[in-house]
Amino acid sequence: VKVTIKEVAQAAGVSPATVSRVFNDTVPVDEETRARVLSAAAELRYVPNAAARSLITSRTTTVGVLIPELSGAFLSQVMLGLDNAARRRGFHLLVSSAARDSSSATDALRAMRGRVDGVIIISPQLDPLPLLGELPDEQAVVLVGTPERQTSAAIVAIDNAGGAAAMVRHLVRHGHRRIALIAGPEDDSDARERRQGYMTALGESDVARDENLEVRGDFTEDGGYEATRRLLATGSRPTAIFAASDSMAIGAMSALREAQIAVPDEIAIAGFGDLPVARHVDPSLSSVHVPSVELGRLALERMVFAIARQGQGAHTHDRLACTLVLRNSCGVHESNDAPPRRHHP
Amino acid sequence: VKVTIKEVAQAAGVSPATVSRVFNDTVPVDEETRARVLSAAAELRYVPNAAARSLITSRTTTVGVLIPELSGAFLSQVMLGLDNAARRRGFHLLVSSAARDSSSATDALRAMRGRVDGVIIISPQLDPLPLLGELPDEQAVVLVGTPERQTSAAIVAIDNAGGAAAMVRHLVRHGHRRIALIAGPEDDSDARERRQGYMTALGESDVARDENLEVRGDFTEDGGYEATRRLLATGSRPTAIFAASDSMAIGAMSALREAQIAVPDEIAIAGFGDLPVARHVDPSLSSVHVPSVELGRLALERMVFAIARQGQGAHTHDRLACTLVLRNSCGVHESNDAPPRRHHP
DNA sequence: CTGAAAGCGCTTACAG
DNA sequence: CTGAAAGCGCTTACAG
């Protein structure tokens, strides 16, 4: 039941070359001929064979996406942005969530070879530069959320440090001197950058950094819960906690509730990521909003550009700004975003 | 810089056919020859051209996934299960989140044609049967979460109705007579099945159904919040609320808090989905646990099976059971899952 | 504007 | 166990 270009050609009374020209409209084709070809193709339900086409053109109109995991609010939003943009641009997405350790990431990249026109690498926990060695030189590459460095790839990133610094500055400005940090995993570049922003903001102020106030979680609720218990166990209590993710902030709130410590009255809390749930926890959670869908969209656009230019030309470095979303958990009621926003459709 | 089978053959002093045999190990090859080929291939960093291979075999070792959206806790867990299983089975995943309306779903399916060996369709909001018409008959298809019907495809589903009924039965058993439902969208089959389970459980009991207690949300926190406000506005107050998703349950809790109604003392609440955040909200949320990762894994396994059998043979229908996770929000402290579970790594 | 022909890189009967 | 040859379905200079 597979229809080939030959049969369409025969049905339309033209050569296969002409059918090809109609479908790719690369050269002018006589209007009447084109119409005949199109109607024959429609009648036969002809769909060009992708394999044959990419064998000869060595193009696949497919972009590979290497990502550490597909679950997780942030990454799935990025995927959403990627996917929407890909559809608009006529590209397919070949995904692999093998970006955990560099050996499986390398395997995944190798397996994509020849199947994609370029690869978007999202690897906060992995240095992508060694991976690039695996790829043929002419392969288009976009790195998402990688610290800027000398590389032959385009980079699209979130301004993690700036967002974190803005939130911590906000806390400082409102009188907090003992601001704890629930950091993310040290091997995660997003986590490192947010921690950097925390330190930057403290450094700008007259608040001395106190390492006893720094604990580490794994970006999950449970991790934030555990980290907060450890923090409280030290006896040196903060007046505010900045968590490097909303999930950890929510876990922290849960631990504080258990310890009967009032938020925000006794301890203020702020998170990072601005998940949809942030405004519905109690108290509503102040957070740093991250343009994750936009990040995905931009990454795909840069990829399309890189493919078109065949790796030639300068590589762009984009850094997207975050915005502060102030709600009740940090004790400063400047915002009207909490209680929950009303929709009036 | 692309190395072909010919160059490997030449370097190893054999014919291209032999190189092919080594790589596919379909027929026995002399050990010494094999070693020579392998080392030549490694030296040249040869990677077989996927397009050429699938042109001749008409196999792609790629599975298409049509999904309504990539964000959202549930679907991203399903993707996780799919992806892990695919990697294990040596398959690639070509994803498209175009399963919103049937016209874009059709486009997406058509675009996948020839690029995949089969398609996994996840479309709670879309009847997949019309879509199947788009596909060539020999195409392997696995439907995820589709109501069982006469179809030429394998089906993998969650027992939504059973899970919902179990939760509502639990509420009834503990004395609730006025149990409200925050249903999901009517055009979503998961939502419909959960609603069905709610009605089944009530029907089994001596509790009369009261349509005033049924409101509808859109599976989001905001939707649950709004639905609960509408519910409270009617004046006929329930003693318990069953929400068809955890996000809506969390929105409901936020609305009750605003209305100064105590959970679970004045109104008990239960959700569906058992998101990670469920045990960290206040009070911790009772919910129906859904084996979403397993759902994805199983769907991929069924697909591998279907591809191997080329659409021949009987189609399996799998239905995965859900489990009740009782925490504090429904007022029955039978569980030790809340306060938050401790990890001792 | 259109056709005949070569060729993309592989796999697979068919011989030996 | 191995090789020569045909062919998968397309695209693209090259002529006309």
PDB file of N, CA, C and O in Angstrom, chain A residues 251-278:
ATOM      1  N   GLY A 251       8.750  22.047  50.268  1.00  0.00           N
ATOM      2  CA  GLY A 251       9.215  21.091  51.272  1.00  0.00           C
ATOM      3  C   GLY A 251       9.666  21.805  52.538  1.00  0.00           C
ATOM      4  O   GLY A 251       9.399  21.347  53.660  1.00  0.00           O
ATOM      5  N   ALA A 252      10.303  22.942  52.369  1.00  0.00           N
ATOM      6  CA  ALA A 252      10.759  23.720  53.522  1.00  0.00           C
ATOM      7  C   ALA A 252       9.557  24.203  54.338  1.00  0.00           C
ATOM      8  O   ALA A 252       9.554  24.138  55.570  1.00  0.00           O
ATOM      9  N   MET A 253       8.521  24.674  53.649  1.00  0.00           N
ATOM     10  CA  MET A 253       7.330  25.133  54.352  1.00  0.00           C
ATOM     11  C   MET A 253       6.718  23.993  55.149  1.00  0.00           C
ATOM     12  O   MET A 253       6.226  24.187  56.271  1.00  0.00           O
ATOM     13  N   SER A 254       6.751  22.827  54.556  1.00  0.00           N
ATOM     14  CA  SER A 254       6.209  21.665  55.246  1.00  0.00           C
ATOM     15  C   SER A 254       7.014  21.359  56.509  1.00  0.00           C
ATOM     16  O   SER A 254       6.446  21.061  57.572  1.00  0.00           O
ATOM     17  N   ALA A 255       8.326  21.475  56.433  1.00  0.00           N
ATOM     18  CA  ALA A 255       9.173  21.228  57.615  1.00  0.00           C
ATOM     19  C   ALA A 255       8.957  22.305  58.680  1.00  0.00           C
ATOM     20  O   ALA A 255       8.921  22.020  59.880  1.00  0.00           O
ATOM     21  N   LEU A 256       8.787  23.536  58.260  1.00  0.00           N
ATOM     22  CA  LEU A 256       8.574  24.626  59.219  1.00  0.00           C
ATOM     23  C   LEU A 256       7.234  24.467  59.922  1.00  0.00           C
ATOM     24  O   LEU A 256       7.108  24.706  61.123  1.00  0.00           O
ATOM     25  N   ARG A 257       6.253  24.041  59.169  1.00  0.00           N
ATOM     26  CA  ARG A 257       4.931  23.829  59.735  1.00  0.00           C
ATOM     27  C   ARG A 257       5.032  22.767  60.829  1.00  0.00           C
ATOM     28  O   ARG A 257       4.508  22.924  61.930  1.00  0.00           O
ATOM     29  N   GLU A 258       5.745  21.710  60.503  1.00  0.00           N
ATOM     30  CA  GLU A 258       5.934  20.621  61.452  1.00  0.00           C
ATOM     31  C   GLU A 258       6.639  21.129  62.716  1.00  0.00           C
ATOM     32  O   GLU A 258       6.338  20.689  63.822  1.00  0.00           O
ATOM     33  N   ALA A 259       7.590  22.058  62.512  1.00  0.00           N
ATOM     34  CA  ALA A 259       8.336  22.600  63.661  1.00  0.00           C
ATOM     35  C   ALA A 259       7.580  23.759  64.313  1.00  0.00           C
ATOM     36  O   ALA A 259       8.114  24.425  65.203  1.00  0.00           O
ATOM     37  N   GLN A 260       6.360  23.987  63.831  1.00  0.00           N
ATOM     38  CA  GLN A 260       5.525  25.054  64.367  1.00  0.00           C
ATOM     39  C   GLN A 260       6.179  26.428  64.270  1.00  0.00           C
ATOM     40  O   GLN A 260       6.109  27.221  65.201  1.00  0.00           O
ATOM     41  N   ILE A 261       6.814  26.670  63.173  1.00  0.00           N
ATOM     42  CA  ILE A 261       7.412  27.979  62.931  1.00  0.00           C
ATOM     43  C   ILE A 261       6.550  28.676  61.883  1.00  0.00           C
ATOM     44  O   ILE A 261       6.284  28.116  60.816  1.00  0.00           O
ATOM     45  N   ALA A 262       6.103  29.870  62.186  1.00  0.00           N
ATOM     46  CA  ALA A 262       5.146  30.538  61.311  1.00  0.00           C
ATOM     47  C   ALA A 262       5.829  31.197  60.113  1.00  0.00           C
ATOM     48  O   ALA A 262       6.853  31.868  60.260  1.00  0.00           O
ATOM     49  N   VAL A 263       5.233  30.982  58.938  1.00  0.00           N
ATOM     50  CA  VAL A 263       5.691  31.621  57.709  1.00  0.00           C
ATOM     51  C   VAL A 263       4.624  32.609  57.279  1.00  0.00           C
ATOM     52  O   VAL A 263       3.441  32.240  57.228  1.00  0.00           O
ATOM     53  N   PRO A 264       4.950  33.852  57.018  1.00  0.00           N
ATOM     54  CA  PRO A 264       6.289  34.439  56.992  1.00  0.00           C
ATOM     55  C   PRO A 264       6.694  35.106  58.304  1.00  0.00           C
ATOM     56  O   PRO A 264       7.793  35.637  58.388  1.00  0.00           O
ATOM     57  N   ASP A 265       5.825  35.064  59.324  1.00  0.00           N
ATOM     58  CA  ASP A 265       6.087  35.891  60.501  1.00  0.00           C
ATOM     59  C   ASP A 265       7.409  35.567  61.183  1.00  0.00           C
ATOM     60  O   ASP A 265       8.169  36.461  61.553  1.00  0.00           O
ATOM     61  N   GLU A 266       7.672  34.273  61.357  1.00  0.00           N
ATOM     62  CA  GLU A 266       8.938  33.937  62.005  1.00  0.00           C
ATOM     63  C   GLU A 266      10.065  33.722  60.990  1.00  0.00           C
ATOM     64  O   GLU A 266      11.204  34.106  61.234  1.00  0.00           O
ATOM     65  N   ILE A 267       9.720  33.076  59.916  1.00  0.00           N
ATOM     66  CA  ILE A 267      10.709  32.905  58.839  1.00  0.00           C
ATOM     67  C   ILE A 267      10.030  33.178  57.498  1.00  0.00           C
ATOM     68  O   ILE A 267       8.975  32.616  57.193  1.00  0.00           O
ATOM     69  N   ALA A 268      10.642  34.045  56.714  1.00  0.00           N
ATOM     70  CA  ALA A 268      10.155  34.319  55.362  1.00  0.00           C
ATOM     71  C   ALA A 268      10.720  33.267  54.416  1.00  0.00           C
ATOM     72  O   ALA A 268      11.791  32.714  54.656  1.00  0.00           O
ATOM     73  N   ILE A 269       9.974  32.981  53.340  1.00  0.00           N
ATOM     74  CA  ILE A 269      10.453  31.981  52.378  1.00  0.00           C
ATOM     75  C   ILE A 269      10.270  32.485  50.952  1.00  0.00           C
ATOM     76  O   ILE A 269       9.264  33.132  50.638  1.00  0.00           O
ATOM     77  N   ALA A 270      11.245  32.162  50.112  1.00  0.00           N
ATOM     78  CA  ALA A 270      11.107  32.449  48.687  1.00  0.00           C
ATOM     79  C   ALA A 270      11.658  31.279  47.891  1.00  0.00           C
ATOM     80  O   ALA A 270      12.591  30.608  48.332  1.00  0.00           O
ATOM     81  N   GLY A 271      11.063  31.043  46.748  1.00  0.00           N
ATOM     82  CA  GLY A 271      11.493  29.927  45.900  1.00  0.00           C
ATOM     83  C   GLY A 271      12.019  30.397  44.560  1.00  0.00           C
ATOM     84  O   GLY A 271      12.310  31.588  44.365  1.00  0.00           O
ATOM     85  N   PHE A 272      12.139  29.476  43.629  1.00  0.00           N
ATOM     86  CA  PHE A 272      12.653  29.790  42.306  1.00  0.00           C
ATOM     87  C   PHE A 272      11.942  28.915  41.290  1.00  0.00           C
ATOM     88  O   PHE A 272      11.899  27.698  41.446  1.00  0.00           O
ATOM     89  N   GLY A 273      11.377  29.522  40.266  1.00  0.00           N
ATOM     90  CA  GLY A 273      10.729  28.754  39.202  1.00  0.00           C
ATOM     91  C   GLY A 273       9.298  29.174  38.949  1.00  0.00           C
ATOM     92  O   GLY A 273       8.800  29.043  37.845  1.00  0.00           O
ATOM     93  N   ASP A 274       8.632  29.659  39.996  1.00  0.00           N
ATOM     94  CA  ASP A 274       7.241  30.095  39.867  1.00  0.00           C
ATOM     95  C   ASP A 274       6.346  29.038  39.228  1.00  0.00           C
ATOM     96  O   ASP A 274       5.690  29.287  38.211  1.00  0.00           O
ATOM     97  N   LEU A 275       6.315  27.868  39.832  1.00  0.00           N
ATOM     98  CA  LEU A 275       5.406  26.811  39.379  1.00  0.00           C
ATOM     99  C   LEU A 275       3.964  27.260  39.565  1.00  0.00           C
ATOM    100  O   LEU A 275       3.685  28.092  40.424  1.00  0.00           O
ATOM    101  N   PRO A 276       3.055  26.680  38.801  1.00  0.00           N
ATOM    102  CA  PRO A 276       1.643  27.023  38.956  1.00  0.00           C
ATOM    103  C   PRO A 276       1.148  26.837  40.394  1.00  0.00           C
ATOM    104  O   PRO A 276       0.291  27.572  40.872  1.00  0.00           O
ATOM    105  N   VAL A 277       1.707  25.848  41.078  1.00  0.00           N
ATOM    106  CA  VAL A 277       1.235  25.565  42.429  1.00  0.00           C
ATOM    107  C   VAL A 277       1.667  26.644  43.425  1.00  0.00           C
ATOM    108  O   VAL A 277       1.093  26.767  44.507  1.00  0.00           O
ATOM    109  N   ALA A 278       2.640  27.470  43.048  1.00  0.00           N
ATOM    110  CA  ALA A 278       3.219  28.421  44.003  1.00  0.00           C
ATOM    111  C   ALA A 278       2.169  29.350  44.615  1.00  0.00           C
ATOM    112  O   ALA A 278       2.211  29.667  45.790  1.00  0.00           O
TER     113      ALA A 278
END
